[in-house]
């Protein structure tokens, strides 16, 4: 998970640099922003799945 967090931070830095260089609404910045969004969505799904599995017995009547 640490590697994935590092990748997210690298993508965030890339997006910030693109925004400074090309502007916040440039196509390049928006593309990098979408890539960051995808990474964050993957991370959120992983975290949600982890907690669902961990606390399944509390969430479901078995």
Coordinates of N, CA and C in Angstrom, one line a residue:
X1 N 0.8 -1.2 0.0 CA 0.0 0.0 0.0 C 0.9 1.3 0.0
X2 N 2.0 1.2 0.6 CA 2.9 2.3 0.6 C 3.4 2.7 -0.8
X3 N 3.6 1.7 -1.6 CA 4.0 2.0 -3.0 C 2.9 2.7 -3.7
X4 N 1.6 2.2 -3.5 CA 0.5 2.8 -4.2 C 0.3 4.3 -3.7
X5 N 0.5 4.5 -2.4 CA 0.4 5.9 -1.9 C 1.5 6.8 -2.5
X6 N 2.7 6.2 -2.7 CA 3.8 7.0 -3.3 C 3.4 7.3 -4.8
X7 N 2.8 6.4 -5.5 CA 2.4 6.6 -6.9 C 1.4 7.7 -6.9
X8 N 0.4 7.7 -6.0 CA -0.6 8.8 -5.9 C 0.0 10.1 -5.7
X9 N 1.0 10.2 -4.8 CA 1.6 11.5 -4.5 C 2.4 11.9 -5.7
X10 N 3.1 11.0 -6.4 CA 3.8 11.4 -7.6 C 2.8 12.0 -8.7
X11 N 1.7 11.3 -8.8 CA 0.7 11.8 -9.8 C 0.2 13.2 -9.4
X12 N -0.1 13.3 -8.1 CA -0.6 14.6 -7.6 C 0.5 15.7 -7.9
X13 N 1.7 15.5 -7.7 CA 2.8 16.4 -7.9 C 2.8 16.7 -9.4
X14 N 2.7 15.7 -10.3 CA 2.7 15.9 -11.7 C 1.5 16.8 -12.1
X15 N 0.3 16.6 -11.5 CA -0.8 17.4 -11.8 C -0.6 18.9 -11.4
X16 N 0.0 19.1 -10.2 CA 0.3 20.4 -9.7 C 1.3 21.1 -10.7
X17 N 2.3 20.4 -11.1 CA 3.3 21.0 -12.0 C 2.6 21.3 -13.4
X18 N 1.8 20.5 -13.9 CA 1.1 20.7 -15.1 C 0.2 22.0 -15.0
X19 N -0.5 22.1 -13.9 CA -1.4 23.3 -13.6 C -0.6 24.6 -13.6
X20 N 0.6 24.5 -13.0 CA 1.5 25.7 -13.0 C 2.0 26.0 -14.4
X21 N 2.4 25.0 -15.1 CA 3.0 25.2 -16.4 C 2.0 25.5 -17.5
X22 N 0.9 24.8 -17.6 CA -0.1 24.9 -18.7 C -1.4 25.5 -18.3
X23 N -1.7 25.7 -17.0 CA -2.9 26.3 -16.6 C -3.8 25.2 -16.0
X24 N -4.7 25.6 -15.2 CA -5.5 24.6 -14.5 C -6.6 23.9 -15.4
X25 N -7.0 24.6 -16.5 CA -8.0 24.0 -17.3 C -7.4 23.5 -18.7
X26 N -6.1 23.3 -18.7 CA -5.5 22.8 -20.0 C -5.8 21.3 -20.1
X27 N -5.8 20.9 -21.4 CA -6.1 19.5 -21.6 C -5.1 18.6 -20.9
X28 N -3.8 18.9 -20.9 CA -2.8 18.1 -20.3 C -3.1 18.0 -18.8
X29 N -3.4 19.1 -18.1 CA -3.7 19.1 -16.7 C -4.9 18.3 -16.4
X30 N -5.9 18.4 -17.2 CA -7.2 17.6 -17.0 C -6.9 16.2 -17.2
X31 N -6.1 15.8 -18.1 CA -5.8 14.4 -18.4 C -5.0 13.8 -17.1
X32 N -4.1 14.5 -16.6 CA -3.3 14.1 -15.4 C -4.3 14.0 -14.2
X33 N -5.2 15.0 -14.1 CA -6.2 15.0 -13.0 C -7.1 13.8 -13.1
X34 N -7.5 13.4 -14.3 CA -8.3 12.2 -14.5 C -7.5 10.9 -14.1
X35 N -6.3 10.9 -14.4 CA -5.4 9.8 -14.0 C -5.3 9.7 -12.5
X36 N -5.2 10.8 -11.9 CA -5.1 10.9 -10.4 C -6.5 10.4 -9.8
X37 N -7.5 10.9 -10.4 CA -8.9 10.4 -9.9 C -9.0 8.9 -10.0
X38 N -8.5 8.3 -11.1 CA -8.6 6.9 -11.3 C -7.8 6.1 -10.2
X39 N -6.6 6.6 -9.9 CA -5.8 6.0 -8.8 C -6.5 6.1 -7.5
X40 N -7.1 7.3 -7.2 CA -7.8 7.5 -5.9 C -9.0 6.6 -5.9
X41 N -9.7 6.4 -7.0 CA -10.9 5.5 -7.0 C -10.5 4.1 -6.7
X42 N -9.3 3.7 -7.3 CA -8.8 2.3 -7.0 C -8.5 2.2 -5.5
X43 N -7.8 3.1 -5.0 CA -7.5 3.1 -3.6 C -8.7 3.0 -2.7
X44 N -9.7 3.8 -3.0 CA -10.9 3.8 -2.2 C -11.7 2.5 -2.3
X45 N -11.7 1.9 -3.5 CA -12.3 0.6 -3.6 C -11.6 -0.5 -2.8
X46 N -10.3 -0.4 -2.8 CA -9.5 -1.3 -2.0 C -9.8 -1.2 -0.5
X47 N -9.8 0.1 -0.1 CA -10.1 0.3 1.4 C -11.5 -0.1 1.7
X48 N -12.4 0.2 0.9 CA -13.8 -0.2 1.2 C -13.9 -1.7 1.2
X49 N -13.3 -2.4 0.3 CA -13.4 -3.9 0.2 C -12.7 -4.5 1.5
X50 N -11.6 -3.9 1.9 CA -10.9 -4.3 3.1 C -11.8 -4.3 4.3
X51 N -12.5 -3.1 4.5 CA -13.3 -3.0 5.7 C -14.6 -3.8 5.6
X52 N -15.1 -4.0 4.4 CA -16.3 -4.9 4.2 C -15.9 -6.3 4.6
X53 N -14.8 -6.8 4.2 CA -14.4 -8.1 4.5 C -14.1 -8.2 6.0
X54 N -13.4 -7.2 6.5 CA -13.0 -7.3 7.9 C -14.2 -7.2 8.9
X55 N -15.2 -6.5 8.5 CA -16.4 -6.3 9.4 C -17.7 -6.9 8.8
X56 N -17.5 -7.9 8.0 CA -18.7 -8.5 7.3 C -19.7 -9.0 8.4
X57 N -19.2 -9.6 9.4 CA -20.0 -10.2 10.4 C -20.9 -9.2 11.1
X58 N -20.4 -7.9 11.2 CA -21.1 -6.9 11.8 C -22.1 -6.3 10.8
X59 N -21.8 -6.4 9.5 CA -22.7 -5.8 8.5 C -23.8 -6.7 8.1
X60 N -23.6 -8.0 8.2 CA -24.6 -8.9 7.7 C -25.2 -9.8 8.8
X61 N -26.4 -10.1 8.6 CA -27.0 -11.1 9.6 C -26.7 -12.5 9.0
X62 N -26.0 -13.3 9.8 CA -25.6 -14.6 9.3 C -26.2 -15.7 10.1

